[in-house]
PDB file of C-alpha atoms in Angstrom:
ATOM      1  CA  GLY A   1      32.442  -0.127 -28.173  1.00 65.00           C
ATOM      2  CA  ALA A   2      30.397   0.269 -25.111  1.00 86.00           C
ATOM      3  CA  VAL A   3      27.315   2.660 -25.017  1.00 92.00           C
ATOM      4  CA  VAL A   4      27.128   5.578 -22.520  1.00 95.00           C
ATOM      5  CA  SER A   5      24.084   7.719 -22.479  1.00 96.00           C
ATOM      6  CA  GLN A   6      23.773  11.254 -21.233  1.00 97.00           C
ATOM      7  CA  HIS A   7      20.700  13.204 -20.374  1.00 97.00           C
ATOM      8  CA  PRO A   8      19.870  16.102 -21.074  1.00 97.00           C
ATOM      9  CA  SER A   9      21.989  16.924 -24.105  1.00 97.00           C
ATOM     10  CA  ARG A  10      21.373  20.466 -23.999  1.00 97.00           C
ATOM     11  CA  VAL A  11      19.912  22.544 -21.177  1.00 97.00           C
ATOM     12  CA  ILE A  12      19.388  26.450 -20.524  1.00 97.00           C
ATOM     13  CA  CYS A  13      18.794  27.486 -17.137  1.00 96.00           C
ATOM     14  CA  LYS A  14      18.506  30.800 -15.155  1.00 97.00           C
ATOM     15  CA  SER A  15      21.402  31.894 -12.792  1.00 97.00           C
ATOM     16  CA  GLY A  16      20.969  30.558  -9.240  1.00 97.00           C
ATOM     17  CA  THR A  17      18.967  27.216 -10.213  1.00 97.00           C
ATOM     18  CA  SER A  18      20.414  23.750 -10.269  1.00 97.00           C
ATOM     19  CA  VAL A  19      20.708  21.379 -12.959  1.00 97.00           C
ATOM     20  CA  LYS A  20      20.968  17.698 -12.797  1.00 97.00           C
ATOM     21  CA  ILE A  21      22.721  15.538 -15.520  1.00 98.00           C
ATOM     22  CA  GLU A  22      22.334  11.884 -15.696  1.00 97.00           C
ATOM     23  CA  CYS A  23      25.079   9.445 -17.084  1.00 96.00           C
ATOM     24  CA  ARG A  24      24.242   5.737 -17.761  1.00 95.00           C
ATOM     25  CA  SER A  25      26.428   2.953 -19.100  1.00 93.00           C
ATOM     26  CA  LEU A  26      23.792   0.951 -21.168  1.00 93.00           C
ATOM     27  CA  ASP A  27      25.654  -2.277 -21.961  1.00 88.00           C
ATOM     28  CA  PHE A  28      28.189  -2.779 -19.200  1.00 86.00           C
ATOM     29  CA  GLN A  29      28.650  -2.257 -15.466  1.00 86.00           C
ATOM     30  CA  ALA A  30      30.951   0.566 -15.008  1.00 85.00           C
ATOM     31  CA  THR A  31      33.632   0.104 -12.127  1.00 78.00           C
ATOM     32  CA  THR A  32      34.165   3.942 -12.177  1.00 90.00           C
ATOM     33  CA  MET A  33      32.570   6.776 -13.753  1.00 93.00           C
ATOM     34  CA  PHE A  34      34.145  10.246 -14.454  1.00 95.00           C
ATOM     35  CA  TRP A  35      32.791  13.774 -15.060  1.00 97.00           C
ATOM     36  CA  TYR A  36      34.692  16.184 -17.410  1.00 97.00           C
ATOM     37  CA  ARG A  37      34.141  19.569 -18.405  1.00 96.00           C
ATOM     38  CA  GLN A  38      35.294  21.248 -21.698  1.00 94.00           C
ATOM     39  CA  PHE A  39      35.255  24.960 -22.615  1.00 92.00           C
ATOM     40  CA  PRO A  40      35.432  25.877 -26.285  1.00 88.00           C
ATOM     41  CA  LYS A  41      38.661  25.178 -27.979  1.00 84.00           C
ATOM     42  CA  GLN A  42      40.195  23.851 -24.696  1.00 87.00           C
ATOM     43  CA  SER A  43      41.021  20.245 -23.742  1.00 86.00           C
ATOM     44  CA  LEU A  44      38.910  18.018 -21.421  1.00 91.00           C
ATOM     45  CA  MET A  45      39.228  18.780 -17.811  1.00 92.00           C
ATOM     46  CA  LEU A  46      38.525  16.120 -15.352  1.00 94.00           C
ATOM     47  CA  MET A  47      36.220  17.280 -12.497  1.00 96.00           C
ATOM     48  CA  ALA A  48      35.616  14.075 -10.413  1.00 95.00           C
ATOM     49  CA  THR A  49      36.116  10.241 -10.508  1.00 93.00           C
ATOM     50  CA  SER A  50      33.027   8.578  -8.911  1.00 90.00           C
ATOM     51  CA  ASN A  51      32.894   4.914  -7.678  1.00 86.00           C
ATOM     52  CA  GLU A  52      29.651   3.261  -7.025  1.00 81.00           C
ATOM     53  CA  GLY A  53      28.611   3.451  -3.327  1.00 80.00           C
ATOM     54  CA  SER A  54      31.236   5.840  -2.311  1.00 82.00           C
ATOM     55  CA  LYS A  55      31.973   9.572  -2.365  1.00 86.00           C
ATOM     56  CA  ALA A  56      33.399  10.925  -5.509  1.00 91.00           C
ATOM     57  CA  THR A  57      37.006  12.085  -5.469  1.00 93.00           C
ATOM     58  CA  TYR A  58      37.203  15.726  -6.863  1.00 95.00           C
ATOM     59  CA  GLU A  59      40.134  17.295  -8.748  1.00 94.00           C
ATOM     60  CA  GLN A  60      41.837  20.188  -7.176  1.00 94.00           C
ATOM     61  CA  GLY A  61      40.014  23.471  -7.586  1.00 94.00           C
ATOM     62  CA  VAL A  62      36.566  21.796  -8.240  1.00 95.00           C
ATOM     63  CA  GLU A  63      33.988  22.634  -5.370  1.00 94.00           C
ATOM     64  CA  LYS A  64      32.415  19.538  -4.097  1.00 93.00           C
ATOM     65  CA  ASP A  65      29.546  21.482  -2.742  1.00 95.00           C
ATOM     66  CA  LYS A  66      28.784  23.131  -6.157  1.00 96.00           C
ATOM     67  CA  PHE A  67      29.039  20.075  -8.167  1.00 97.00           C
ATOM     68  CA  LEU A  68      27.374  17.166  -6.439  1.00 96.00           C
ATOM     69  CA  ILE A  69      27.914  13.784  -7.699  1.00 94.00           C
ATOM     70  CA  ASN A  70      26.010  10.630  -6.763  1.00 90.00           C
ATOM     71  CA  HIS A  71      26.759   7.250  -8.086  1.00 87.00           C
ATOM     72  CA  ALA A  72      23.829   5.241  -7.217  1.00 81.00           C
ATOM     73  CA  SER A  73      24.526   1.984  -9.040  1.00 85.00           C
ATOM     74  CA  LEU A  74      27.064   0.374 -11.482  1.00 84.00           C
ATOM     75  CA  THR A  75      25.280   2.070 -14.398  1.00 89.00           C
ATOM     76  CA  LEU A  76      24.128   5.394 -13.128  1.00 92.00           C
ATOM     77  CA  SER A  77      25.981   8.556 -12.123  1.00 93.00           C
ATOM     78  CA  THR A  78      24.442  11.830 -11.747  1.00 95.00           C
ATOM     79  CA  LEU A  79      26.153  15.454 -11.649  1.00 97.00           C
ATOM     80  CA  THR A  80      24.085  18.392 -10.238  1.00 97.00           C
ATOM     81  CA  VAL A  81      25.404  21.861 -10.723  1.00 97.00           C
ATOM     82  CA  THR A  82      23.967  23.693  -7.791  1.00 97.00           C
ATOM     83  CA  SER A  83      23.265  27.443  -7.815  1.00 96.00           C
ATOM     84  CA  ALA A  84      24.485  27.662 -11.505  1.00 97.00           C
ATOM     85  CA  HIS A  85      26.194  30.763 -12.748  1.00 96.00           C
ATOM     86  CA  PRO A  86      27.071  32.019 -16.363  1.00 96.00           C
ATOM     87  CA  GLU A  87      30.655  31.091 -15.643  1.00 95.00           C
ATOM     88  CA  ASP A  88      29.359  27.421 -15.253  1.00 96.00           C
ATOM     89  CA  SER A  89      28.231  27.293 -18.841  1.00 96.00           C
ATOM     90  CA  SER A  90      30.309  24.600 -20.398  1.00 96.00           C
ATOM     91  CA  PHE A  91      30.149  21.258 -22.237  1.00 97.00           C
ATOM     92  CA  TYR A  92      29.889  18.505 -19.418  1.00 98.00           C
ATOM     93  CA  ILE A  93      30.876  14.977 -20.482  1.00 98.00           C
ATOM     94  CA  CYS A  94      30.687  11.790 -18.556  1.00 97.00           C
ATOM     95  CA  SER A  95      32.516   8.540 -19.125  1.00 95.00           C
ATOM     96  CA  ALA A  96      32.328   5.192 -17.698  1.00 93.00           C
ATOM     97  CA  ALA A  97      35.302   2.812 -17.439  1.00 90.00           C
ATOM     98  CA  ASN A  98      35.407  -1.024 -17.854  1.00 85.00           C
ATOM     99  CA  ARG A  99      37.726  -3.456 -16.116  1.00 82.00           C
ATOM    100  CA  GLU A 100      40.585  -2.605 -18.542  1.00 81.00           C
ATOM    101  CA  TYR A 101      40.279   1.049 -17.782  1.00 84.00           C
ATOM    102  CA  GLU A 102      38.957   1.974 -21.131  1.00 89.00           C
ATOM    103  CA  GLN A 103      36.961   4.999 -20.780  1.00 92.00           C
ATOM    104  CA  TYR A 104      33.706   5.394 -22.972  1.00 94.00           C
ATOM    105  CA  PHE A 105      32.408   8.869 -23.047  1.00 96.00           C
ATOM    106  CA  GLY A 106      28.546  10.003 -23.089  1.00 97.00           C
ATOM    107  CA  PRO A 107      27.499  12.332 -25.883  1.00 97.00           C
ATOM    108  CA  GLY A 108      27.806  15.359 -23.474  1.00 97.00           C
ATOM    109  CA  THR A 109      25.621  18.026 -22.108  1.00 98.00           C
ATOM    110  CA  ARG A 110      25.765  21.539 -23.104  1.00 97.00           C
ATOM    111  CA  LEU A 111      24.869  23.752 -20.152  1.00 97.00           C
ATOM    112  CA  THR A 112      24.008  27.425 -20.723  1.00 97.00           C
ATOM    113  CA  VAL A 113      23.360  29.572 -17.603  1.00 97.00           C
ATOM    114  CA  THR A 114      21.673  32.889 -18.390  1.00 96.00           C
TER     115      THR A 114
ATOM    116  CA  GLN B   1      56.801  19.299 -18.071  1.00 59.00           C
ATOM    117  CA  LYS B   2      53.285  18.287 -19.102  1.00 67.00           C
ATOM    118  CA  GLU B   3      52.438  14.643 -18.395  1.00 90.00           C
ATOM    119  CA  VAL B   4      50.999  13.879 -21.889  1.00 94.00           C
ATOM    120  CA  GLU B   5      52.398  16.010 -24.722  1.00 94.00           C
ATOM    121  CA  GLN B   6      51.070  16.295 -28.261  1.00 95.00           C
ATOM    122  CA  ASN B   7      51.586  18.755 -31.071  1.00 92.00           C
ATOM    123  CA  SER B   8      48.501  20.807 -31.315  1.00 90.00           C
ATOM    124  CA  GLY B   9      48.642  21.031 -35.132  1.00 90.00           C
ATOM    125  CA  PRO B  10      46.793  21.327 -37.337  1.00 96.00           C
ATOM    126  CA  LEU B  11      48.387  18.311 -39.285  1.00 97.00           C
ATOM    127  CA  SER B  12      47.278  18.505 -42.834  1.00 97.00           C
ATOM    128  CA  VAL B  13      47.375  15.563 -45.230  1.00 97.00           C
ATOM    129  CA  PRO B  14      45.842  15.009 -48.431  1.00 98.00           C
ATOM    130  CA  GLU B  15      43.145  12.474 -48.832  1.00 98.00           C
ATOM    131  CA  GLY B  16      44.537   8.911 -49.284  1.00 97.00           C
ATOM    132  CA  ALA B  17      47.829   9.650 -47.367  1.00 97.00           C
ATOM    133  CA  ILE B  18      49.033   8.325 -44.184  1.00 98.00           C
ATOM    134  CA  ALA B  19      48.601  10.626 -41.085  1.00 98.00           C
ATOM    135  CA  SER B  20      51.006  10.042 -38.306  1.00 98.00           C
ATOM    136  CA  LEU B  21      50.014  11.483 -34.870  1.00 98.00           C
ATOM    137  CA  ASN B  22      52.500  11.489 -31.989  1.00 97.00           C
ATOM    138  CA  CYS B  23      52.506  11.582 -28.262  1.00 97.00           C
ATOM    139  CA  THR B  24      55.008  11.520 -25.583  1.00 97.00           C
ATOM    140  CA  TYR B  25      54.409  10.804 -21.846  1.00 96.00           C
ATOM    141  CA  SER B  26      56.462  11.643 -18.623  1.00 94.00           C
ATOM    142  CA  ASP B  27      55.332   8.688 -16.272  1.00 91.00           C
ATOM    143  CA  ARG B  28      57.775   5.857 -17.145  1.00 90.00           C
ATOM    144  CA  GLY B  29      55.637   3.297 -15.219  1.00 89.00           C
ATOM    145  CA  SER B  30      52.532   3.987 -17.343  1.00 91.00           C
ATOM    146  CA  GLN B  31      51.164   0.685 -18.772  1.00 91.00           C
ATOM    147  CA  SER B  32      47.986   1.647 -20.598  1.00 94.00           C
ATOM    148  CA  PHE B  33      47.446   4.015 -23.451  1.00 96.00           C
ATOM    149  CA  PHE B  34      44.524   5.078 -25.502  1.00 96.00           C
ATOM    150  CA  TRP B  35      43.706   7.145 -28.640  1.00 97.00           C
ATOM    151  CA  TYR B  36      40.493   9.114 -28.885  1.00 97.00           C
ATOM    152  CA  ARG B  37      38.898  11.027 -31.723  1.00 97.00           C
ATOM    153  CA  GLN B  38      36.906  14.159 -30.976  1.00 97.00           C
ATOM    154  CA  TYR B  39      34.831  15.807 -33.636  1.00 96.00           C
ATOM    155  CA  SER B  40      34.045  19.494 -33.054  1.00 93.00           C
ATOM    156  CA  GLY B  41      31.248  19.831 -30.610  1.00 92.00           C
ATOM    157  CA  LYS B  42      31.142  16.172 -29.860  1.00 95.00           C
ATOM    158  CA  SER B  43      32.496  14.092 -26.959  1.00 96.00           C
ATOM    159  CA  PRO B  44      35.562  11.765 -27.594  1.00 96.00           C
ATOM    160  CA  GLU B  45      35.295   8.318 -29.162  1.00 96.00           C
ATOM    161  CA  LEU B  46      37.704   5.564 -28.181  1.00 95.00           C
ATOM    162  CA  ILE B  47      39.770   4.311 -31.176  1.00 95.00           C
ATOM    163  CA  MET B  48      42.367   2.374 -29.889  1.00 95.00           C
ATOM    164  CA  SER B  49      43.936   0.979 -26.771  1.00 95.00           C
ATOM    165  CA  ILE B  50      47.396  -0.338 -26.491  1.00 96.00           C
ATOM    166  CA  TYR B  51      49.368  -1.907 -23.626  1.00 95.00           C
ATOM    167  CA  SER B  52      52.333  -3.777 -25.089  1.00 95.00           C
ATOM    168  CA  ASN B  53      55.325  -2.510 -27.041  1.00 96.00           C
ATOM    169  CA  GLY B  54      54.931  -2.605 -30.678  1.00 96.00           C
ATOM    170  CA  ASP B  55      52.192  -2.176 -33.199  1.00 97.00           C
ATOM    171  CA  LYS B  56      48.468  -2.819 -32.888  1.00 97.00           C
ATOM    172  CA  GLU B  57      46.401  -2.593 -35.983  1.00 97.00           C
ATOM    173  CA  ASP B  58      42.538  -2.083 -36.269  1.00 96.00           C
ATOM    174  CA  GLY B  59      41.372  -1.427 -39.863  1.00 97.00           C
ATOM    175  CA  ARG B  60      43.072   1.801 -41.145  1.00 97.00           C
ATOM    176  CA  PHE B  61      44.291   2.622 -37.635  1.00 98.00           C
ATOM    177  CA  THR B  62      47.736   1.287 -36.188  1.00 98.00           C
ATOM    178  CA  ALA B  63      48.917   2.313 -32.704  1.00 98.00           C
ATOM    179  CA  GLN B  64      52.542   2.007 -31.988  1.00 98.00           C
ATOM    180  CA  LEU B  65      54.110   1.962 -28.411  1.00 97.00           C
ATOM    181  CA  ASN B  66      57.610   2.387 -27.248  1.00 96.00           C
ATOM    182  CA  LYS B  67      57.847   2.319 -23.518  1.00 95.00           C
ATOM    183  CA  ALA B  68      61.626   2.828 -23.464  1.00 95.00           C
ATOM    184  CA  SER B  69      61.226   6.110 -25.476  1.00 95.00           C
ATOM    185  CA  GLN B  70      57.935   6.928 -23.567  1.00 96.00           C
ATOM    186  CA  TYR B  71      56.205   7.465 -27.038  1.00 96.00           C
ATOM    187  CA  VAL B  72      53.065   6.189 -28.483  1.00 98.00           C
ATOM    188  CA  SER B  73      51.842   7.132 -31.969  1.00 98.00           C
ATOM    189  CA  LEU B  74      48.630   6.576 -34.035  1.00 98.00           C
ATOM    190  CA  LEU B  75      48.897   5.994 -37.902  1.00 98.00           C
ATOM    191  CA  ILE B  76      45.822   6.470 -40.008  1.00 98.00           C
ATOM    192  CA  ARG B  77      46.166   5.039 -43.573  1.00 98.00           C
ATOM    193  CA  ASP B  78      44.180   6.043 -46.463  1.00 98.00           C
ATOM    194  CA  SER B  79      43.144   9.208 -44.607  1.00 98.00           C
ATOM    195  CA  GLN B  80      39.643  10.460 -45.533  1.00 97.00           C
ATOM    196  CA  PRO B  81      38.111  13.814 -45.082  1.00 97.00           C
ATOM    197  CA  SER B  82      35.829  12.437 -42.366  1.00 97.00           C
ATOM    198  CA  ASP B  83      38.987  11.654 -40.316  1.00 98.00           C
ATOM    199  CA  SER B  84      39.252  15.412 -39.857  1.00 98.00           C
ATOM    200  CA  ALA B  85      39.109  15.858 -36.090  1.00 97.00           C
ATOM    201  CA  THR B  86      41.075  16.361 -33.004  1.00 97.00           C
ATOM    202  CA  TYR B  87      43.042  13.188 -31.798  1.00 98.00           C
ATOM    203  CA  LEU B  88      43.594  12.892 -28.093  1.00 97.00           C
ATOM    204  CA  CYS B  89      46.357  10.677 -26.567  1.00 96.00           C
ATOM    205  CA  ALA B  90      45.556   9.460 -23.102  1.00 95.00           C
ATOM    206  CA  VAL B  91      47.609   7.706 -20.638  1.00 95.00           C
ATOM    207  CA  LEU B  92      46.266   5.781 -17.641  1.00 92.00           C
ATOM    208  CA  GLY B  93      47.449   7.203 -14.321  1.00 85.00           C
ATOM    209  CA  PHE B  94      46.110   6.201 -10.976  1.00 81.00           C
ATOM    210  CA  GLN B  95      42.691   4.969 -11.899  1.00 78.00           C
ATOM    211  CA  LYS B  96      42.201   8.031 -14.393  1.00 86.00           C
ATOM    212  CA  LEU B  97      43.263   9.006 -17.740  1.00 90.00           C
ATOM    213  CA  VAL B  98      45.764  11.829 -18.356  1.00 91.00           C
ATOM    214  CA  PHE B  99      44.829  13.533 -21.650  1.00 93.00           C
ATOM    215  CA  GLY B 100      47.120  15.384 -23.940  1.00 93.00           C
ATOM    216  CA  THR B 101      45.789  18.499 -25.377  1.00 92.00           C
ATOM    217  CA  GLY B 102      45.003  16.784 -28.805  1.00 95.00           C
ATOM    218  CA  THR B 103      46.383  17.203 -32.295  1.00 97.00           C
ATOM    219  CA  ARG B 104      44.063  18.619 -35.028  1.00 97.00           C
ATOM    220  CA  LEU B 105      43.926  16.533 -38.229  1.00 98.00           C
ATOM    221  CA  LEU B 106      42.821  18.157 -41.346  1.00 98.00           C
ATOM    222  CA  VAL B 107      42.334  15.866 -44.308  1.00 98.00           C
ATOM    223  CA  SER B 108      41.854  17.647 -47.628  1.00 96.00           C
ATOM    224  CA  PRO B 109      40.035  16.172 -50.527  1.00 94.00           C
TER     225      PRO B 109
END
């Protein structure tokens, strides 16, 4: 399967600060990248869909000004959680899709906001 | 009605048995279907994709699709304790996957 990396794997930050998470598809050019959030013992929740060179499409209820997504190239997308608060603490996972719409997930970033 | 439905489980099977995981979906026009495995605390891993009616085999895994019944399943033969995980069924919607809530599988030695 394809390889998707995500960095950092774990981050702790203070309330009010911003955190940037990088997602890279290492061995294929992703037509689309996705950002998910998962709270403990809950299912994946899609936050936004990101296409290279265009604005991200956010799911209902996800604040685009709080969760900034930049998709600079076919292999890199970034998610910035701005002015993070403790309720933003979660497991953030990116995925990259190939032309068959198969999504390959990164290893995830565990964010803790204190 | 949820778009993709799975029994949350847990489904408990003994080592060496066949585990059968089921999923139904509501969009009759869906064409692409995927099974993911997610270990606790880890991200999902793609196991199988299936696009046509019938069976698709890959090692110990067999995906089965019946579009008329809007049903997709995953069989795991010779189940191992290392197969214990949550299995997510996903159906391709408009450029994005719709996930079920997952079935937790427990394989006992």
